[in-house]
Coordinates of C-alpha atoms in Angstrom, one line a residue:
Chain A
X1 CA -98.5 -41.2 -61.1
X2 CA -94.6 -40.4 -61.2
X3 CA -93.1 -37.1 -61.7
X4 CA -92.4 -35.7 -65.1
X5 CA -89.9 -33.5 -63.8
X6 CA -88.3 -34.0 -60.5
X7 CA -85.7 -31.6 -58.9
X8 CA -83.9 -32.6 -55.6
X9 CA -81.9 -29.9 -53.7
X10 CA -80.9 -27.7 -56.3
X11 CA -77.9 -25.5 -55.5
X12 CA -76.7 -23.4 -58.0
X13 CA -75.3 -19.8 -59.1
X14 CA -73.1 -17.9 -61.0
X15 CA -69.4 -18.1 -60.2
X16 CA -69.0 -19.6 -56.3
X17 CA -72.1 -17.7 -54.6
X18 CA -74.9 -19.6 -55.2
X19 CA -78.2 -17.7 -56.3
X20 CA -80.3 -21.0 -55.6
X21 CA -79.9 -22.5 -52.2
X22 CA -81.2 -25.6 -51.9
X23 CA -84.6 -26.2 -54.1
X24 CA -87.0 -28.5 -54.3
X25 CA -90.1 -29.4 -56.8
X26 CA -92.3 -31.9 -58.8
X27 CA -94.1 -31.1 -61.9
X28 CA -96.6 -33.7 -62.5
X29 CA -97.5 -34.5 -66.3
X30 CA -100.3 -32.4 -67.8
X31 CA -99.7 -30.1 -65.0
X32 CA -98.5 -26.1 -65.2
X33 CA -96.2 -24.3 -62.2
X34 CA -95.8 -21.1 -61.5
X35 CA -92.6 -20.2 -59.6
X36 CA -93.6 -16.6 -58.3
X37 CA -91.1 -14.1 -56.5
X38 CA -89.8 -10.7 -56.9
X39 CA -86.8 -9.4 -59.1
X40 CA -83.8 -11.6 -57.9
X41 CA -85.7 -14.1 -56.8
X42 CA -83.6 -16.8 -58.6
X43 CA -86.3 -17.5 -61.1
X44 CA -85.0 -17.2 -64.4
X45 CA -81.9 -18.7 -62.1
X46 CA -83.3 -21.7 -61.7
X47 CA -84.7 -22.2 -65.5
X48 CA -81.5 -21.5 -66.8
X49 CA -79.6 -24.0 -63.9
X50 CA -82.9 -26.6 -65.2
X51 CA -81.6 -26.4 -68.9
X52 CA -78.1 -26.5 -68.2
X53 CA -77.2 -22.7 -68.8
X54 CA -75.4 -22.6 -65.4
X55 CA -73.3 -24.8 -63.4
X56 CA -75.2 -26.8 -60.9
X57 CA -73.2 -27.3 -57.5
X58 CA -75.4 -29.7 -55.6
X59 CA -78.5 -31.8 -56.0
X60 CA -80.4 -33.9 -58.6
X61 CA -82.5 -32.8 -61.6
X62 CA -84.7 -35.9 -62.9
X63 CA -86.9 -36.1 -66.1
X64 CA -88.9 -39.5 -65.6
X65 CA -86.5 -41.1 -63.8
X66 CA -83.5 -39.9 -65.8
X67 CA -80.8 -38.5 -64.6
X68 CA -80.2 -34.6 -66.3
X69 CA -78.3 -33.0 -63.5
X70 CA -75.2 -33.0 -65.8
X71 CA -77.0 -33.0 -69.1
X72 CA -75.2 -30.6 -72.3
X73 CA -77.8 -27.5 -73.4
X74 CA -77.7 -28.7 -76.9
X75 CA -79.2 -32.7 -75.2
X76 CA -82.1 -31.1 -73.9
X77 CA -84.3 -30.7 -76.2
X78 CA -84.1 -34.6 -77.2
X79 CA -85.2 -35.2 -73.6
X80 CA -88.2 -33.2 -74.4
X81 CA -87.5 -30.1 -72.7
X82 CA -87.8 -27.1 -74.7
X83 CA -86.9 -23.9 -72.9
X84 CA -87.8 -20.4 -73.8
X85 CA -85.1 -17.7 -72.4
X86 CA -86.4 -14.4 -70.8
X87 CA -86.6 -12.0 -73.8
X88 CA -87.9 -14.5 -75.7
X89 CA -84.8 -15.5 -77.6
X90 CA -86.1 -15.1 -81.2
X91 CA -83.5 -15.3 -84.0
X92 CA -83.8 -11.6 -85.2
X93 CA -81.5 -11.9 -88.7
X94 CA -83.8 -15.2 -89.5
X95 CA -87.2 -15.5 -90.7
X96 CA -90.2 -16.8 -89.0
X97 CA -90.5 -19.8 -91.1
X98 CA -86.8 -20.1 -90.5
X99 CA -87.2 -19.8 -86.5
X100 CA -90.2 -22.1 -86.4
X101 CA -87.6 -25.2 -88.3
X102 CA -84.9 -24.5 -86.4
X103 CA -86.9 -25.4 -83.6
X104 CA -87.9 -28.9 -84.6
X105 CA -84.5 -29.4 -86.7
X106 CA -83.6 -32.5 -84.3
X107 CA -86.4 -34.4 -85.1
X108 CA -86.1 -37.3 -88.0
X109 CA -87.9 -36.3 -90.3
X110 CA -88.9 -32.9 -89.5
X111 CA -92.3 -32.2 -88.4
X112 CA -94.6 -30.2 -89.9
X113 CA -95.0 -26.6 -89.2
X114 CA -98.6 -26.4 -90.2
X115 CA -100.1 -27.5 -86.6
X116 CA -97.8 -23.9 -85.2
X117 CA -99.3 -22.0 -88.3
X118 CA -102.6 -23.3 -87.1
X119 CA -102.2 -22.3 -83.4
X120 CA -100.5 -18.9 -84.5
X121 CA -102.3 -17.8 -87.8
X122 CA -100.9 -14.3 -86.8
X123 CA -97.4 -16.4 -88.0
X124 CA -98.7 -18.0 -91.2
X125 CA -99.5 -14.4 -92.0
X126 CA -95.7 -13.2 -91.0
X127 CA -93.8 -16.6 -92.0
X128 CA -91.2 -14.3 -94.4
X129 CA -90.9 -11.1 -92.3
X130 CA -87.1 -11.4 -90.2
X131 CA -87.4 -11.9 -86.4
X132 CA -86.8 -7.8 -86.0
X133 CA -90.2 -7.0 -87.8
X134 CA -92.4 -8.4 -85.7
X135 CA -93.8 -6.9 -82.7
X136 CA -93.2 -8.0 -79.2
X137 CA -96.1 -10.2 -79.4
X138 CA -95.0 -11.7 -82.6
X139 CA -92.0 -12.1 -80.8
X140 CA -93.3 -14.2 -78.0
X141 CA -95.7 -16.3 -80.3
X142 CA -93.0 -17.0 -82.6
X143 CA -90.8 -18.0 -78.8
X144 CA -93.7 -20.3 -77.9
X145 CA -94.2 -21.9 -81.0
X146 CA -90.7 -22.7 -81.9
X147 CA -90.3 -24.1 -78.3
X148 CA -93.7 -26.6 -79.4
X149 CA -92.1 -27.8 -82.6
X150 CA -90.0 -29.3 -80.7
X151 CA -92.6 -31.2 -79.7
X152 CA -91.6 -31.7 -76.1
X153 CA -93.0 -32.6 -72.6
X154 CA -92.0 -29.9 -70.5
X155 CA -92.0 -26.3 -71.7
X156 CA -89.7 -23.8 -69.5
X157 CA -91.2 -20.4 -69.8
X158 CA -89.7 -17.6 -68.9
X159 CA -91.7 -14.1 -68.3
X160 CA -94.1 -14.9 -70.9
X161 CA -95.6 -11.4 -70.2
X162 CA -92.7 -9.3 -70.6
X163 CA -93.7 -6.5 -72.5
X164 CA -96.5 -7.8 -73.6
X165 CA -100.3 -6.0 -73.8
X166 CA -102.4 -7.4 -70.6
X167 CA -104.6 -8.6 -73.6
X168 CA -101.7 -10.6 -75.4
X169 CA -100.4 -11.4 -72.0
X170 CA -104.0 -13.4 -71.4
X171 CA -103.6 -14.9 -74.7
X172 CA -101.0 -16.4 -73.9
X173 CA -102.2 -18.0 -71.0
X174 CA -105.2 -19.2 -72.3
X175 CA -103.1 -21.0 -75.3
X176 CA -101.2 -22.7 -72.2
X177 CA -104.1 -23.6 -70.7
X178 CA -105.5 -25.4 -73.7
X179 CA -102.1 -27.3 -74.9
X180 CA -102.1 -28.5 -71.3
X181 CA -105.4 -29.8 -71.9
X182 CA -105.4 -31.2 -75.5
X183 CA -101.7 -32.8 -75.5
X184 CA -100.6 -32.9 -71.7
X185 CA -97.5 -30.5 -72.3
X186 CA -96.5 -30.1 -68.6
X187 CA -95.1 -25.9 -67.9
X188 CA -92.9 -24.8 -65.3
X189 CA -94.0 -21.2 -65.8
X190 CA -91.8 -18.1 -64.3
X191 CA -93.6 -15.2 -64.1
X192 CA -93.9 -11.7 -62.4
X193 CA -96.9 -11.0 -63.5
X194 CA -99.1 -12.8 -60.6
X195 CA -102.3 -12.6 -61.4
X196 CA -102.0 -14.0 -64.7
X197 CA -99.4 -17.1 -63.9
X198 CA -101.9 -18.1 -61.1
X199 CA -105.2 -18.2 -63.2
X200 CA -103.2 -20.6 -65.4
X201 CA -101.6 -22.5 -63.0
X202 CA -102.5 -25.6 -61.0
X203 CA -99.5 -25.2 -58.3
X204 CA -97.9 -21.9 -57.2
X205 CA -94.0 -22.1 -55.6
X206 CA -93.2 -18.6 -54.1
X207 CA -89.0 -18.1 -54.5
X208 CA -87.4 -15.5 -52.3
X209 CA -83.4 -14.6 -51.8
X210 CA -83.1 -18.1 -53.8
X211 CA -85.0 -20.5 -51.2
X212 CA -88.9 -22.0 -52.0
X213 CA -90.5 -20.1 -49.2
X214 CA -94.4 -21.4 -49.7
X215 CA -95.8 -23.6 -52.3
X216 CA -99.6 -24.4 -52.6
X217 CA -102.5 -25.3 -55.2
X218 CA -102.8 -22.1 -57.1
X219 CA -106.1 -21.5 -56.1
X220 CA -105.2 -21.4 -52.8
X221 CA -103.0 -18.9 -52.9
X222 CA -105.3 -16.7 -54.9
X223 CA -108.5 -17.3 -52.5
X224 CA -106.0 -17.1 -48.9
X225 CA -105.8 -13.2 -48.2
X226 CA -103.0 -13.6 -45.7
X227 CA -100.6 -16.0 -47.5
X228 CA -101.4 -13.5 -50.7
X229 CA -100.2 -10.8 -48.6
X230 CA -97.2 -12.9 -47.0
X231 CA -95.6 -13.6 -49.9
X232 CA -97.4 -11.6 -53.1
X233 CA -97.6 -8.4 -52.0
X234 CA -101.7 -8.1 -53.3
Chain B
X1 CA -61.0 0.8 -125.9
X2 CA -59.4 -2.9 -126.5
X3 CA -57.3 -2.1 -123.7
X4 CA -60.2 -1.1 -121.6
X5 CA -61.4 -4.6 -122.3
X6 CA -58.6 -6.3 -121.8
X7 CA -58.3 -4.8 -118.5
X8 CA -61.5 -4.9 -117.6
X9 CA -61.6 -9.1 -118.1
X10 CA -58.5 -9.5 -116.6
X11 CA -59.7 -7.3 -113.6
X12 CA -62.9 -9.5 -113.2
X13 CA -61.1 -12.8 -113.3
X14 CA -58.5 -11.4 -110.5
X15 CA -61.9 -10.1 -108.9
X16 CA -63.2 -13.4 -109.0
X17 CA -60.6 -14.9 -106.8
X18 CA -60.6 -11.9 -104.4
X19 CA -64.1 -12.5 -104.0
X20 CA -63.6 -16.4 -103.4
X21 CA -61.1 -15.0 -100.7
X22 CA -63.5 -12.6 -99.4
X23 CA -65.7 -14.7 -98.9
X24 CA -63.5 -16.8 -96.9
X25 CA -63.0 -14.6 -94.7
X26 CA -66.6 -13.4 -94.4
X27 CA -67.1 -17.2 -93.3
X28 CA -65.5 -16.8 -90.2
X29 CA -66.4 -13.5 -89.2
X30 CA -69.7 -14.2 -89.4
X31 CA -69.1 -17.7 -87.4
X32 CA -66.9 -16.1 -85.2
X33 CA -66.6 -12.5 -85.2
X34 CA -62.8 -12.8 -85.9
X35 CA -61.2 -11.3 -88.6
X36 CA -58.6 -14.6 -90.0
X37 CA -56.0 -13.1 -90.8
X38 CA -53.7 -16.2 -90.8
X39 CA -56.2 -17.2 -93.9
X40 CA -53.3 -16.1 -96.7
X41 CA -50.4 -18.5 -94.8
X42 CA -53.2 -21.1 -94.5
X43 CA -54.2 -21.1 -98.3
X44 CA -50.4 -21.3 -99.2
X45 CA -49.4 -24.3 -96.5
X46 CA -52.0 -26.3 -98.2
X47 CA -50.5 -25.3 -101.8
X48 CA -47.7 -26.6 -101.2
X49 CA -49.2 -29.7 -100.1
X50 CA -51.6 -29.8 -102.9
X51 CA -48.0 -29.1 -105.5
X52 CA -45.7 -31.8 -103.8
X53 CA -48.9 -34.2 -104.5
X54 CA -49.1 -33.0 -107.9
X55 CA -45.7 -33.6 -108.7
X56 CA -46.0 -37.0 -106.9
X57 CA -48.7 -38.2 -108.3
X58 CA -48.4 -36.2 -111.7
X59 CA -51.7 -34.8 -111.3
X60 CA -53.1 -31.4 -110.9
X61 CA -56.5 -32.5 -110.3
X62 CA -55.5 -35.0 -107.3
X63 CA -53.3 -31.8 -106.0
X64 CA -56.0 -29.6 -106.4
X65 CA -58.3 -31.7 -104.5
X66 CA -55.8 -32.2 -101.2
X67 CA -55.6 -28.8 -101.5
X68 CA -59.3 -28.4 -100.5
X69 CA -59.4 -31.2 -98.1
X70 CA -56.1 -30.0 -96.5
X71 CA -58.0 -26.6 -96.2
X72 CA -60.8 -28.4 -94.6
X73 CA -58.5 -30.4 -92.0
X74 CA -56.4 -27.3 -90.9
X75 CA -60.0 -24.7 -91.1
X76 CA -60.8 -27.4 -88.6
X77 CA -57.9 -27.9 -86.4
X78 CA -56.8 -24.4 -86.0
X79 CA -60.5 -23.7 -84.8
X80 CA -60.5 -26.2 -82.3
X81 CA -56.9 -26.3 -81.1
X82 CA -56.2 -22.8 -81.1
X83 CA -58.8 -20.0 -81.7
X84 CA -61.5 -22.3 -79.5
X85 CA -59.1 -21.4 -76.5
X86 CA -58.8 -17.4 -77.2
X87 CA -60.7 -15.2 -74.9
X88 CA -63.1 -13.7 -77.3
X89 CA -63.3 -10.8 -74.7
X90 CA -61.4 -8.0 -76.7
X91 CA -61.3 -8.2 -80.3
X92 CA -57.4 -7.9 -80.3
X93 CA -56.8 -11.4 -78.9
X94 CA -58.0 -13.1 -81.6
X95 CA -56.1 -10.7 -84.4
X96 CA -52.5 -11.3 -81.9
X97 CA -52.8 -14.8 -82.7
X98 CA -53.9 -15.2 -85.8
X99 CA -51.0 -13.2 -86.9
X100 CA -48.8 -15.4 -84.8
X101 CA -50.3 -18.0 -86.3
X102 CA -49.0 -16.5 -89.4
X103 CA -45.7 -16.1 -88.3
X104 CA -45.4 -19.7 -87.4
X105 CA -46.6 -21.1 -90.7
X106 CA -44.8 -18.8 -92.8
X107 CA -41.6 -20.1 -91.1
X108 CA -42.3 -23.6 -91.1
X109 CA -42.7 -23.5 -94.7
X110 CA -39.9 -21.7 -95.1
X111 CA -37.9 -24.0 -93.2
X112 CA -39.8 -27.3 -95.2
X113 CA -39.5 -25.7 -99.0
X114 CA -37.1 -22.6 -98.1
X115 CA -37.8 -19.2 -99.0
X116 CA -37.5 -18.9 -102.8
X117 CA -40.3 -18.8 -105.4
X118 CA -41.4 -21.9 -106.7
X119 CA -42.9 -22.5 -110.3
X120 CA -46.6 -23.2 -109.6
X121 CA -48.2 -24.5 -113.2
X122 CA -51.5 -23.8 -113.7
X123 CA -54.3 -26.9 -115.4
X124 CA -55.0 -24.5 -118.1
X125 CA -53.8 -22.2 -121.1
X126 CA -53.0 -18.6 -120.0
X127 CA -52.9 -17.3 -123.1
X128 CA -55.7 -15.2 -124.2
X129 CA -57.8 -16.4 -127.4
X130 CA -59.2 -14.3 -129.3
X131 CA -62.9 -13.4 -129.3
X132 CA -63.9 -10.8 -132.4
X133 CA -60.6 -10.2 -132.8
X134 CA -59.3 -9.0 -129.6
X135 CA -57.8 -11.2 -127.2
X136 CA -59.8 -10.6 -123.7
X137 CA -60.1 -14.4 -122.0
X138 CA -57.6 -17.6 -121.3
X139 CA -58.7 -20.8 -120.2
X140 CA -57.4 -20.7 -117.1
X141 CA -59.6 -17.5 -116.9
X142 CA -62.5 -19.0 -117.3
X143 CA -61.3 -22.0 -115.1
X144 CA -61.4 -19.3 -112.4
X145 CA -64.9 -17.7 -113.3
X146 CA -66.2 -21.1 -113.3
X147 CA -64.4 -22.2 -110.1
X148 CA -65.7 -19.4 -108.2
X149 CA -69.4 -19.2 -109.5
X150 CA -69.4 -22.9 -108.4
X151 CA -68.0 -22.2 -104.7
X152 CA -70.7 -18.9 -104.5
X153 CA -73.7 -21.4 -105.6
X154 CA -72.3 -24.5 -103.2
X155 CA -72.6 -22.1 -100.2
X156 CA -75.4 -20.2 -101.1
X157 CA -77.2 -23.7 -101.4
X158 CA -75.9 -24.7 -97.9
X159 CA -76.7 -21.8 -96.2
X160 CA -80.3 -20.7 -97.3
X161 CA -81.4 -24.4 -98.1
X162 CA -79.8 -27.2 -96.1
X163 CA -80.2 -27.9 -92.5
X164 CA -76.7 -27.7 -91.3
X165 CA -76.9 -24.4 -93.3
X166 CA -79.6 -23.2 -91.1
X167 CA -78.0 -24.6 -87.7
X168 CA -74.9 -22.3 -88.6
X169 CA -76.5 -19.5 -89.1
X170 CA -78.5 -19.6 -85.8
X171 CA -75.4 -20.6 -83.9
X172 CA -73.2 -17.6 -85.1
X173 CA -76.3 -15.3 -84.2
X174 CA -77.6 -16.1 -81.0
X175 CA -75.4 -19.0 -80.0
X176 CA -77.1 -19.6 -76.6
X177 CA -80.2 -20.0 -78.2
X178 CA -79.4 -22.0 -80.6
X179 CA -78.1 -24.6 -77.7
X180 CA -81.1 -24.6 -75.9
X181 CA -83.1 -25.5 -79.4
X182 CA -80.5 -28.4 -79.8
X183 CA -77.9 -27.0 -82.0
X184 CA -74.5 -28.1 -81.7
X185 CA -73.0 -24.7 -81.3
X186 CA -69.1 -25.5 -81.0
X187 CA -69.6 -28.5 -84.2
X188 CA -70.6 -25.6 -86.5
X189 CA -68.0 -23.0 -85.5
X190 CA -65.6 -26.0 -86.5
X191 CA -67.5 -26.6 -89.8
X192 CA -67.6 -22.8 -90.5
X193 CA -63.5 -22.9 -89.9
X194 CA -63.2 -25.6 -92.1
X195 CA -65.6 -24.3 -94.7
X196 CA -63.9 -20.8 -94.9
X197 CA -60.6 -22.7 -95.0
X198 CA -61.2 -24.7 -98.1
X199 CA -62.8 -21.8 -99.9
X200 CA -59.5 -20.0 -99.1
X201 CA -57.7 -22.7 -99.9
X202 CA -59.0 -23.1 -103.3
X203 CA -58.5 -19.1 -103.9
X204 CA -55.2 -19.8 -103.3
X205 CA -54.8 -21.9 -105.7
X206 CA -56.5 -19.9 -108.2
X207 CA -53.7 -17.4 -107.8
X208 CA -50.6 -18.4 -107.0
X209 CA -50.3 -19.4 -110.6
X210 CA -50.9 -16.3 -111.9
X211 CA -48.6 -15.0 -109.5
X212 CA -44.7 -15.2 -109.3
X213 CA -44.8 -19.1 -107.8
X214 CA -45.2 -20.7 -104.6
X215 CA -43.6 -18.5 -101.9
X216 CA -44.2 -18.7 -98.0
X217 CA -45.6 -15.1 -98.4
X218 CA -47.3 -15.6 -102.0
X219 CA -50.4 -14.8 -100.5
X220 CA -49.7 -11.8 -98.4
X221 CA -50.9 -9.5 -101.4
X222 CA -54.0 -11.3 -102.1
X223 CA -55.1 -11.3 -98.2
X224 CA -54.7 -7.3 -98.3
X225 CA -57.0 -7.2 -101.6
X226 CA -59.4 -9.4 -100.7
X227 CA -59.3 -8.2 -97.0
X228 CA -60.2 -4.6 -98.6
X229 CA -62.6 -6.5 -100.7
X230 CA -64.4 -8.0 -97.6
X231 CA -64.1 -4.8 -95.6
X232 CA -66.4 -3.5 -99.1
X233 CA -68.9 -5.2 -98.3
X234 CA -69.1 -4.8 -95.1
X235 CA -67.4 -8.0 -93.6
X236 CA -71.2 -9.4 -92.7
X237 CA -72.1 -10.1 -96.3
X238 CA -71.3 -12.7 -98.9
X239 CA -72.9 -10.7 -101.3
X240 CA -71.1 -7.5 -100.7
X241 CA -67.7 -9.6 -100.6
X242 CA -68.1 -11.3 -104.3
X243 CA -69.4 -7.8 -105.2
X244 CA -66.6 -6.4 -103.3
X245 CA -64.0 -9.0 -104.4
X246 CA -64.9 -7.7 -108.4
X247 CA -64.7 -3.9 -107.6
X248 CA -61.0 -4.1 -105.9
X249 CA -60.0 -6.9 -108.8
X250 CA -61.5 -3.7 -111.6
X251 CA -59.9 -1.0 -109.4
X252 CA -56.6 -2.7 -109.4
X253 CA -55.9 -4.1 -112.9
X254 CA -56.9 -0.3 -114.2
X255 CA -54.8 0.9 -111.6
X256 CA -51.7 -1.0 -112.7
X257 CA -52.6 -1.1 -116.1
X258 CA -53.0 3.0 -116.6
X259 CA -50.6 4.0 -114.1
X260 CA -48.2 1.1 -113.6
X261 CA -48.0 -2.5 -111.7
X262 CA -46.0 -0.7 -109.1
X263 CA -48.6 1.5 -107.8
X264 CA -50.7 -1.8 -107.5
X265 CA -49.8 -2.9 -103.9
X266 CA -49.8 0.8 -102.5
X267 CA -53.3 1.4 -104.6
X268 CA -55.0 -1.4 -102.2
X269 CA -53.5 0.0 -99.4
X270 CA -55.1 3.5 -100.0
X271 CA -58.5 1.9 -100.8
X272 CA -58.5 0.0 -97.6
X273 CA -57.5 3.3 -95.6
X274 CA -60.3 4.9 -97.8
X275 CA -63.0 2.6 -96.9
X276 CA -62.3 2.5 -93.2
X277 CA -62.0 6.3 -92.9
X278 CA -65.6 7.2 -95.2
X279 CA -67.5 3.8 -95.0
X280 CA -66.3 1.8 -92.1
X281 CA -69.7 -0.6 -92.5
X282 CA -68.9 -1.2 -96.1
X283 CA -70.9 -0.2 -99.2
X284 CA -73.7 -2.7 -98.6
X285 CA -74.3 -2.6 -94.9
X286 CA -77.8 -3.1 -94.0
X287 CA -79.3 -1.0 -90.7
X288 CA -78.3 -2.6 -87.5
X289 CA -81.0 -4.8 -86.6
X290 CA -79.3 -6.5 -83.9
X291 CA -79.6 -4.6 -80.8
X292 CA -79.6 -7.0 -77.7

């Protein structure tokens, strides 16, 4: 099986220091990633260099075979990418209902917002209330399900659990868990929270200072005391 | 009391193009967070375009319409020519050049047509007919009401119903977003240039005919009123600047009417300063629910 998402030697950064030095990684279809570190890692770095937030200085990023290294933010989301920022990125002055379209505007014709309503009842319920009425999990449903109207391939996640109530949090990751399974949505998943990204996960990559310093099968790195140690800190 | 009335008509229809003004301007600082203030020059280098038409083509209506596609064109290019390549850091930048801008078309203008007032004719009557016996309306009065009620309904339409409408708004709030959902961030800050543009366009012509003529500075007036008019209504709110647009257009035409048309100009002055000094947010501003 090919790659959904292939990323060759990704250097990348803010101004002319790099924060990412040199990074490599798959995701397979159907198939969720955790990219694990500590603050300053170069996590959210290396969504936002992904989605083409920051200028990339050297390497390849490939969706199927396609080349995105140089792609526009605003192509993205026709490749099937949908990204969803740290902080979750709601539209505060805008209304659910209004969030949730803009998300799938790009599609001809629009899709439908009921299979989102369904997944997120707690929506359907708040589909007038503006973005800065709803609570933080509100917030990061409303995040999640704009980012799926999109319909797209590969979701980009970032710190899902910001915030967020360890019973929201495991929400969350159980709604991953299940799209994956139903639809084959593929997630490159940056977390802090550990525990939870890795009981999701099928593969674990470990950033530090900007460089992959150990990836394995999530369960792996959950069962392996001394690699947990090593490079969690658990 | 027929004096009342008659003031308080004429104050409402000046209102109304105030408010188209306002709105204008409203536009872009909601787009951009820049307040135009090259918008009165603007309006009055498409007049004349739209009056040389008219007296080519011997047509109002064909100069009335180049007047709003003329706003569109230059809404357009002076958003991506010019303001795209202002550093939005401090607030000043943008003002420094939009007044240069300002400068630049008011002297071109004067240099094209020269700097003498112009007869502008207006499409309709301004006479006032008479309803129960007093005389309160003109056509051309009602020409504007309708003009402007149209304009408020068109963008009210596009903003809350359309798609594009939609895309705008989520651009000029969280533009980075709005990329990563697929919106063509820099396309709508064009289309919101060109948008405000035409509005102010079409104010512009509204006015100038009840004005002295076409003059490179006919508009400077009008921008000070409907600036005050937008600064009302808290320059985030198309509701608070038709509102707005009304309540300077009522202030003013008692003003001049009670007390004289020479304390007009200094009257909007001493609003402006007013509402700065007690209500800086405007009359309508809602609480701040933007934070991050």
């Amino acid at each position: 099986m090919s790659a959904l998402l292939e990323v060759e030697g990704l250097t990348a950064g803010y101004g002319a220091a790099p924060v990412l030095h040199d990074v490599s990684l798959t995701v397979q279809p159907g198939e969720i990633v955790a990219v694990l570190g500590a603050n300053g890692a170069g996590k959210s770095t290396l969504l936002r260099a992904l989605s083409g937030l920051l200028p990339i200085q050297k390497g390849r990023i490939s969706l199927e075979d396609r080349d995105l290294t140089k792609i526009k933010v605003e192509h993205l989301v026709r490749h099937g990418i949908a990204h969803v920022p740290e902080g979750r990125g709601v539209v505060t002055e805008l209304t659910v209902e209004e969030n949730l379209r803009l998300g799938g505007l790009w599609r001809k014709p629009q899709p439908s917002l009921e299979p989102i309503y369904e997944l997120f009842p707690r929506l359907a319920e708040r589909r007038t209330n503006e973005g800065h009425q709803l609570s933080g999990g509100e917030r990061q449903m409303l995040a999640i399900g704009r980012a799926l109207a999109a319909q797209p391939r590969l979701l980009l996640l970032d710190e899902p659990s910001l915030g967020l109530a360890p019973k929201v949090t495991a929400q969350i990751m159980a709604l991953l868990r299940d799209l994956r399974d139903r639809t084959g949505l593929a997630v490159l998943l940056v977390e802090q929270n550990v525990r939870s990204a890795l009981s999701v996960a099928d593969q674990g990559i470990v950033l530090s200072l900007g460089r992959i310093v150990t990836r394995h099968d999530a369960a792996t790195l959950v069962d392996d005391a001394e690699l947990r140690h090593a490079y969690l800190g658990f | 009391m027929d004096r009342f009335l008659f003031l308080t008509f004429d104050g409402l229809s000046r209102g109304a193009v105030y408010a188209a003004f306002a709105l204008a301007l409203v536009l872009i600082w909601r787009a951009a967070r820049i307040v135009n203030f090259a918008q009165g020059a603007m309006a009055v280098a498409t007049a004349y375009v739209a009056y040389s038409v008219a007296d080519a083509t011997g047509s109002y209506w064909i100069g009335f319409l180049v007047a709003v596609v003329a706003g569109l064109l230059l809404g357009a290019g002076v958003e991506r020519v010019v303001m795209r390549f202002v550093d939005h850091s401090s607030p000043l930048n943008g003002v420094v050049v939009a007044l240069g801008l300002v400068l630049i078309i008011q002297g071109v203008l004067g240099m094209i047509y020269g700097n003498e007032f112009r007869p502008a004719a207006a499409p309709f009557s301004r006479d006032a007919f008479e309803i129960g016996g007093v005389a309160l309306l003109s056509r051309y009065d009602l020409f504007v009401f309708g003009a402007v009620g149209a304009v408020v309904v068109l963008l009210t339409l596009l903003f809350t119903r359309t798609p594009t409408g939609l895309r705008m708004r989520a651009a000029a709030f969280a533009p980075d977003v709005s990329r990563l959902l697929g919106v063509p961030v820099g396309g709508m800050l064009t289309l919101g240039w060109a948008l405000a543009a035409a509005v102010g366009s079409l104010a512009g012509m509204l006015v100038i005919p009840t004005e002295l003529g076409l003059h490179p500075t006919a508009m400077d007036i009008v921008f000070i009123s409907a600036f005050t008019a937008a600064v009302l209504g808290g320059l985030d709110s198309p509701i608070g600047a038709v509102l707005g647009g009304l309540i300077v257009g009522l202030l003013l035409s008692y003003i001049s009417g009670y007390l004289g048309a020479t304390v007009a100009p200094m009257a909007v002055l001493a609003l402006l300063v007013v509402v700065l000094l007690s209500r800086p947010d405007g009359l309508f501003a809602r609480s701040k629910a933007r934070t991050a």
